[in-house]
Short mmCIF file of C-alpha atoms in Angstrom, two decimals:
data_model
loop_
_atom_site.label_atom_id
_atom_site.label_comp_id
_atom_site.label_asym_id
_atom_site.label_seq_id
_atom_site.Cartn_x
_atom_site.Cartn_y
_atom_site.Cartn_z
CA MET A 1 -69.15 106.84 128.43
CA THR A 2 -65.41 106.20 128.67
CA VAL A 3 -64.07 103.09 126.97
CA LEU A 4 -60.94 101.69 128.56
CA PRO A 5 -58.28 100.63 126.04
CA MET A 6 -57.69 96.94 125.72
CA GLU A 7 -54.39 95.58 126.93
CA ARG A 8 -51.91 95.35 124.08
CA PRO A 9 -51.16 91.77 122.95
CA ALA A 10 -47.43 92.44 123.26
CA THR A 11 -47.86 93.38 126.90
CA SER A 12 -49.86 90.21 127.56
CA TRP A 13 -47.18 88.07 125.95
CA ARG A 14 -44.47 89.87 127.91
CA ARG A 15 -46.27 89.23 131.19
CA ALA A 16 -46.79 85.58 130.29
CA LEU A 17 -43.11 85.12 129.44
CA LEU A 18 -42.06 86.74 132.73
CA ARG A 19 -44.09 84.30 134.80
CA PRO A 20 -41.65 81.99 136.64
CA GLU A 21 -43.50 78.83 135.66
CA THR A 22 -43.31 79.82 131.98
CA MET A 23 -39.52 79.72 132.13
CA THR A 24 -39.69 76.35 133.91
CA PHE A 25 -42.02 75.01 131.22
CA LEU A 26 -39.68 76.15 128.42
CA LEU A 27 -36.73 74.52 130.16
CA LEU A 28 -38.78 71.33 130.56
CA VAL A 29 -39.53 71.25 126.83
CA ALA A 30 -35.86 71.86 126.00
CA ALA A 31 -34.74 69.12 128.42
CA ALA A 32 -37.24 66.68 126.89
CA VAL A 33 -35.92 67.39 123.40
CA VAL A 34 -32.32 66.87 124.51
CA GLY A 35 -33.36 63.71 126.38
CA THR A 36 -34.88 62.17 123.27
CA GLN A 37 -31.56 62.77 121.49
CA LEU A 38 -29.73 60.92 124.25
CA SER A 39 -32.09 57.96 124.27
CA PRO A 40 -35.31 57.04 122.43
CA PHE A 41 -36.75 55.92 125.78
CA PHE A 42 -37.44 59.58 126.64
CA ALA A 43 -40.17 59.54 124.01
CA ASP A 44 -41.90 56.78 126.01
CA LEU A 45 -44.27 58.23 128.61
CA GLY A 46 -44.11 55.03 130.63
CA PHE A 47 -40.33 55.34 130.92
CA VAL A 48 -40.56 58.94 132.14
CA LEU A 49 -43.25 58.05 134.69
CA GLU A 50 -41.20 55.11 135.97
CA SER A 51 -38.11 57.34 136.24
CA ALA A 52 -40.14 59.85 138.27
CA THR A 53 -40.74 57.32 141.06
CA TYR A 54 -37.09 57.73 142.15
CA SER A 55 -37.63 61.44 142.91
CA ILE A 56 -41.35 61.67 143.56
CA GLU A 57 -41.03 61.60 147.37
CA PHE A 58 -38.87 64.73 147.20
CA GLY A 59 -41.40 66.33 144.87
CA ILE A 60 -44.23 65.64 147.31
CA VAL A 61 -42.36 67.34 150.15
CA ALA A 62 -41.32 70.20 147.83
CA LEU A 63 -44.99 71.10 147.31
CA VAL A 64 -45.42 71.94 151.00
CA LEU A 65 -41.94 73.45 151.14
CA THR A 66 -43.06 75.85 148.40
CA MET A 67 -45.76 77.24 150.69
CA ILE A 68 -43.24 77.66 153.51
CA VAL A 69 -40.84 79.57 151.25
CA VAL A 70 -43.68 81.73 149.90
CA SER A 71 -44.44 82.67 153.53
CA GLY A 72 -40.87 83.95 153.89
CA GLU A 73 -39.46 80.97 155.80
CA ILE A 74 -37.57 77.80 154.90
CA ASP A 75 -37.32 74.25 156.26
CA LEU A 76 -34.01 72.47 155.68
CA SER A 77 -34.82 69.64 158.09
CA VAL A 78 -37.31 67.90 155.78
CA ALA A 79 -35.00 65.05 154.74
CA ALA A 80 -33.94 64.46 158.35
CA MET A 81 -37.61 64.37 159.39
CA MET A 82 -38.20 61.79 156.68
CA ALA A 83 -35.39 59.66 158.12
CA LEU A 84 -36.28 59.91 161.83
CA SER A 85 -40.04 59.47 161.42
CA THR A 86 -39.51 56.47 159.12
CA CYS A 87 -36.95 54.87 161.47
CA LEU A 88 -39.44 55.19 164.34
CA PHE A 89 -42.15 53.66 162.17
CA ALA A 90 -39.90 50.78 161.11
CA LEU A 91 -38.73 50.06 164.66
CA ALA A 92 -42.32 50.09 165.94
CA ALA A 93 -43.37 47.67 163.18
CA LYS A 94 -40.41 45.40 163.92
CA ALA A 95 -41.35 45.44 167.62
CA GLY A 96 -44.73 43.92 166.74
CA LEU A 97 -46.94 47.00 166.53
CA PRO A 98 -49.62 46.59 163.82
CA MET A 99 -48.61 48.33 160.60
CA PRO A 100 -51.44 50.92 160.65
CA ALA A 101 -50.49 51.90 164.21
CA ALA A 102 -46.78 52.00 163.36
CA MET A 103 -47.46 54.16 160.31
CA SER A 104 -49.60 56.50 162.42
CA LEU A 105 -46.78 56.72 164.97
CA GLY A 106 -44.40 57.80 162.22
CA VAL A 107 -46.80 60.51 161.04
CA LEU A 108 -47.29 61.78 164.60
CA ALA A 109 -43.51 61.90 165.01
CA GLY A 110 -43.29 64.00 161.86
CA ALA A 111 -45.97 66.36 163.17
CA ALA A 112 -44.10 66.68 166.48
CA MET A 113 -40.83 67.51 164.71
CA GLY A 114 -42.56 70.09 162.52
CA GLY A 115 -44.22 71.52 165.62
CA PHE A 116 -40.84 71.82 167.37
CA ASN A 117 -39.48 73.76 164.38
CA ALA A 118 -42.54 76.01 164.49
CA LEU A 119 -42.12 76.62 168.20
CA LEU A 120 -38.54 77.80 167.77
CA VAL A 121 -39.44 80.02 164.81
CA THR A 122 -42.68 81.59 166.04
CA TRP A 123 -42.20 81.65 169.82
CA LEU A 124 -38.47 82.30 170.18
CA ARG A 125 -38.38 84.35 166.93
CA LEU A 126 -35.32 82.52 165.64
CA PRO A 127 -34.50 82.57 161.90
CA SER A 128 -35.95 79.47 160.27
CA ILE A 129 -32.80 78.79 158.28
CA ILE A 130 -30.73 78.58 161.49
CA VAL A 131 -33.40 76.58 163.33
CA THR A 132 -33.83 73.99 160.61
CA ILE A 133 -30.10 73.60 160.00
CA GLY A 134 -29.85 72.76 163.70
CA THR A 135 -32.81 70.39 163.75
CA MET A 136 -31.61 68.80 160.51
CA THR A 137 -28.52 67.64 162.39
CA LEU A 138 -30.49 66.86 165.55
CA TYR A 139 -33.13 64.69 163.87
CA ARG A 140 -30.55 62.84 161.76
CA GLY A 141 -28.46 62.16 164.86
CA ILE A 142 -31.45 60.83 166.80
CA ALA A 143 -32.29 58.58 163.86
CA GLN A 144 -28.78 57.13 163.99
CA ILE A 145 -29.08 56.60 167.74
CA PHE A 146 -32.31 54.63 167.31
CA ALA A 147 -31.43 52.70 164.16
CA GLY A 148 -27.65 52.44 164.40
CA ASP A 149 -25.85 51.57 161.18
CA ARG A 150 -28.12 48.66 160.32
CA SER A 151 -30.97 48.46 157.84
CA ILE A 152 -34.45 47.84 159.22
CA GLY A 153 -36.64 45.72 156.98
CA GLY A 154 -38.99 42.79 157.19
CA PHE A 155 -42.08 44.76 156.17
CA PRO A 156 -45.22 42.88 155.06
CA ALA A 157 -45.42 42.06 151.37
CA TRP A 158 -48.41 44.36 150.84
CA PHE A 159 -46.39 47.36 152.05
CA VAL A 160 -43.31 46.90 149.84
CA GLY A 161 -43.18 48.07 146.23
CA ILE A 162 -45.64 50.96 146.05
CA ASP A 163 -43.77 52.21 142.97
CA PHE A 164 -44.73 49.02 141.12
CA VAL A 165 -48.46 49.53 141.75
CA GLU A 166 -49.92 51.29 138.73
CA VAL A 167 -53.21 52.69 137.54
CA GLY A 168 -52.92 52.18 133.80
CA ILE A 169 -49.30 53.15 133.19
CA VAL A 170 -49.15 55.71 136.02
CA PRO A 171 -47.44 54.56 139.25
CA VAL A 172 -49.38 55.28 142.45
CA PRO A 173 -46.71 57.66 143.87
CA VAL A 174 -47.05 59.82 140.74
CA ILE A 175 -50.83 59.90 141.19
CA VAL A 176 -50.35 60.97 144.82
CA PHE A 177 -48.03 63.77 143.67
CA ILE A 178 -50.48 64.99 141.02
CA VAL A 179 -53.48 64.95 143.37
CA LEU A 180 -51.55 66.75 146.12
CA ALA A 181 -50.29 69.34 143.63
CA LEU A 182 -53.84 70.06 142.47
CA ALA A 183 -55.11 70.36 146.05
CA LEU A 184 -52.31 72.62 147.24
CA GLY A 185 -52.41 74.63 144.04
CA LEU A 186 -56.06 75.45 144.70
CA LEU A 187 -55.31 76.16 148.37
CA LEU A 188 -52.44 78.55 147.65
CA GLY A 189 -53.90 80.22 144.59
CA ARG A 190 -57.66 80.32 145.20
CA THR A 191 -58.34 80.63 148.93
CA VAL A 192 -58.18 83.30 151.61
CA LEU A 193 -55.53 81.26 153.42
CA GLY A 194 -53.39 81.22 150.27
CA ARG A 195 -53.62 85.00 149.91
CA GLN A 196 -52.65 85.36 153.56
CA ILE A 197 -49.56 83.20 153.00
CA TYR A 198 -48.52 85.46 150.12
CA GLN A 199 -49.13 88.54 152.26
CA ILE A 200 -47.00 87.15 155.10
CA GLY A 201 -44.14 86.51 152.67
CA THR A 202 -44.46 89.95 151.10
CA SER A 203 -44.55 91.87 154.40
CA GLU A 204 -44.99 90.13 157.72
CA THR A 205 -45.41 93.47 159.51
CA ALA A 206 -48.21 94.52 157.18
CA ALA A 207 -49.82 91.10 157.56
CA ARG A 208 -49.85 91.44 161.35
CA HIS A 209 -51.35 94.93 161.10
CA ALA A 210 -54.03 93.53 158.78
CA GLY A 211 -55.07 91.06 161.49
CA ILE A 212 -53.60 87.96 159.86
CA ARG A 213 -52.64 85.30 162.41
CA VAL A 214 -49.08 85.01 161.20
CA ASP A 215 -47.75 82.71 163.92
CA ARG A 216 -50.67 80.31 163.59
CA ILE A 217 -50.30 80.06 159.82
CA LYS A 218 -46.53 79.56 159.99
CA SER A 219 -46.95 76.90 162.69
CA MET A 220 -49.52 75.11 160.54
CA LEU A 221 -47.11 75.13 157.58
CA PHE A 222 -44.20 73.72 159.61
CA VAL A 223 -46.41 70.98 161.09
CA ALA A 224 -47.67 70.16 157.58
CA SER A 225 -44.04 69.92 156.48
CA GLY A 226 -43.36 67.35 159.21
CA VAL A 227 -46.46 65.32 158.36
CA ILE A 228 -45.79 65.23 154.62
CA SER A 229 -42.12 64.39 155.26
CA ALA A 230 -43.20 61.40 157.37
CA LEU A 231 -45.60 60.18 154.68
CA ALA A 232 -42.98 60.65 151.96
CA GLY A 233 -40.48 58.75 154.10
CA GLN A 234 -42.87 55.82 154.36
CA MET A 235 -43.34 55.87 150.60
CA MET A 236 -39.56 55.73 150.21
CA ALA A 237 -39.39 52.85 152.70
CA SER A 238 -41.97 51.00 150.62
CA ARG A 239 -39.96 51.61 147.46
CA LEU A 240 -36.63 50.55 149.00
CA GLY A 241 -38.00 47.76 151.20
CA SER A 242 -35.86 48.85 154.16
CA VAL A 243 -34.95 51.88 156.27
CA ARG A 244 -31.63 53.34 157.45
CA TYR A 245 -30.78 56.43 159.46
CA ASP A 246 -29.34 58.04 156.31
CA LEU A 247 -32.61 57.71 154.40
CA ALA A 248 -32.98 60.65 151.97
CA ALA A 249 -29.52 61.95 152.89
CA GLY A 250 -28.79 65.04 150.82
CA GLY A 251 -32.43 65.32 149.82
CA GLU A 252 -32.57 68.88 151.13
CA LEU A 253 -30.60 70.02 148.07
CA GLN A 254 -33.00 68.39 145.64
CA MET A 255 -36.13 69.64 147.41
CA VAL A 256 -34.89 73.23 147.61
CA LEU A 257 -33.75 72.94 143.98
CA ILE A 258 -37.23 71.84 142.89
CA VAL A 259 -38.79 74.81 144.70
CA MET A 260 -36.29 77.30 143.26
CA LEU A 261 -36.48 75.86 139.73
CA GLY A 262 -40.24 76.40 139.92
CA GLY A 263 -39.66 80.13 140.28
CA THR A 264 -40.43 80.53 143.98
CA SER A 265 -38.57 83.52 145.41
CA ILE A 266 -36.19 82.65 148.23
CA PHE A 267 -37.19 85.96 149.85
CA GLY A 268 -40.88 84.98 150.03
CA GLY A 269 -44.06 86.47 148.64
CA ARG A 270 -43.84 84.90 145.20
CA GLY A 271 -44.14 81.38 143.84
CA THR A 272 -46.68 78.84 142.65
CA ILE A 273 -47.42 75.16 143.10
CA ALA A 274 -47.64 74.88 139.29
CA GLY A 275 -44.02 75.99 139.02
CA THR A 276 -42.91 73.38 141.56
CA PHE A 277 -44.95 70.72 139.74
CA LEU A 278 -43.20 71.50 136.44
CA ALA A 279 -39.81 71.72 138.16
CA LEU A 280 -40.13 68.16 139.47
CA TRP A 281 -40.53 66.85 135.94
CA LEU A 282 -37.66 69.03 134.75
CA LEU A 283 -35.42 67.56 137.46
CA VAL A 284 -36.54 64.01 136.61
CA ILE A 285 -35.59 64.46 132.95
CA ILE A 286 -32.26 66.13 133.78
CA GLN A 287 -31.24 63.46 136.29
CA THR A 288 -32.39 60.58 134.10
CA GLY A 289 -30.64 62.14 131.12
CA MET A 290 -27.36 62.43 133.02
CA THR A 291 -27.69 58.80 134.14
CA VAL A 292 -28.35 57.65 130.57
CA ALA A 293 -25.29 59.64 129.46
CA ASN A 294 -23.20 57.80 132.11
CA ILE A 295 -22.32 61.01 133.95
CA ALA A 296 -20.73 60.25 137.34
CA ILE A 297 -22.82 60.94 140.47
CA GLU A 298 -20.25 63.52 141.66
CA ALA A 299 -20.67 65.46 138.43
CA GLN A 300 -24.45 65.18 138.74
CA LEU A 301 -24.31 66.82 142.17
CA THR A 302 -22.20 69.61 140.67
CA VAL A 303 -24.81 70.17 137.97
CA LEU A 304 -27.60 70.26 140.56
CA GLY A 305 -25.68 72.79 142.63
CA LEU A 306 -25.16 75.00 139.59
CA LEU A 307 -28.83 74.71 138.70
CA LEU A 308 -29.76 75.86 142.20
CA ILE A 309 -27.55 78.95 141.93
CA LEU A 310 -28.78 79.76 138.42
CA SER A 311 -32.42 79.33 139.43
CA ILE A 312 -32.01 81.85 142.27
CA ILE A 313 -30.26 84.32 139.92
CA ALA A 314 -32.98 83.87 137.28
CA SER A 315 -35.74 84.32 139.88
CA ASN A 316 -34.21 87.58 141.10
CA ALA A 317 -33.73 88.81 137.54
CA ILE A 318 -37.36 88.10 136.63
CA THR A 319 -38.52 89.90 139.78
CA ALA A 320 -36.41 92.95 138.88
CA VAL A 321 -37.79 93.06 135.32
CA ARG A 322 -41.38 92.71 136.53
CA ARG A 323 -40.88 95.59 138.97
CA ARG A 324 -39.52 97.83 136.22
#
């Protein structure tokens, strides 16, 4: 009887350290330590959870965006879909449509926009980065046509202020983010569909030869992106109490940053929902820390841009080391 040698502890530790989410976790711990030096409020869990409500909508969309990037595609129109779907919802509500119907209209609009992206990518075989740059401008422009330069408000009292509704000390948007992260984490990491998404991102040609319905899965992911963008937009409308055409303007940077900070490869085939989950909290602490330190918004954008570049470099470096 042949006894296989046990894996050396050093090898196990090396593999654990090379996992993308491990690096994100270490950065999160370091950021938390630095944050507590900037302000004692960072040691207060309630303060951190409250601070998260300003970015949680982007984190919710980033969870679905992670699956799109793992499949080898990207969607840069997510913030524009948030704006247009929410403007349509707000205009319908202002016109007298019952709130549940108006909210459903916004979600359907998001699904339609995601479906249009999917059609261009899967049917016309256009690169998703080009398609979604184009639809990002298109959807934002349509939102401005419908809403103009004015704010649309006047929502019912029960709709406004979702970030102030708490279960214990945890705001409802944070609970939504955690539940969605758990559900999508199980879907991507523990199901046949999840393995197929990884296979598509690793080699689309091999996936097609294996009988995987690549176009159907990609279409489903783009539609899901539109739906979750619409829901996140309505959450943002509840938090702000009004809607403008420039809702979530520039949010594409933050959402892509969250995905990349979580260790998802921009080339597809690698990434986890856990990494994106941790990256959201890392971004919350970094942004809140810069605000506490009175760093100007222009400088904050510079820092976020540098973080995006560094996260892509680090992801590629980790991939190269793992291959060796």
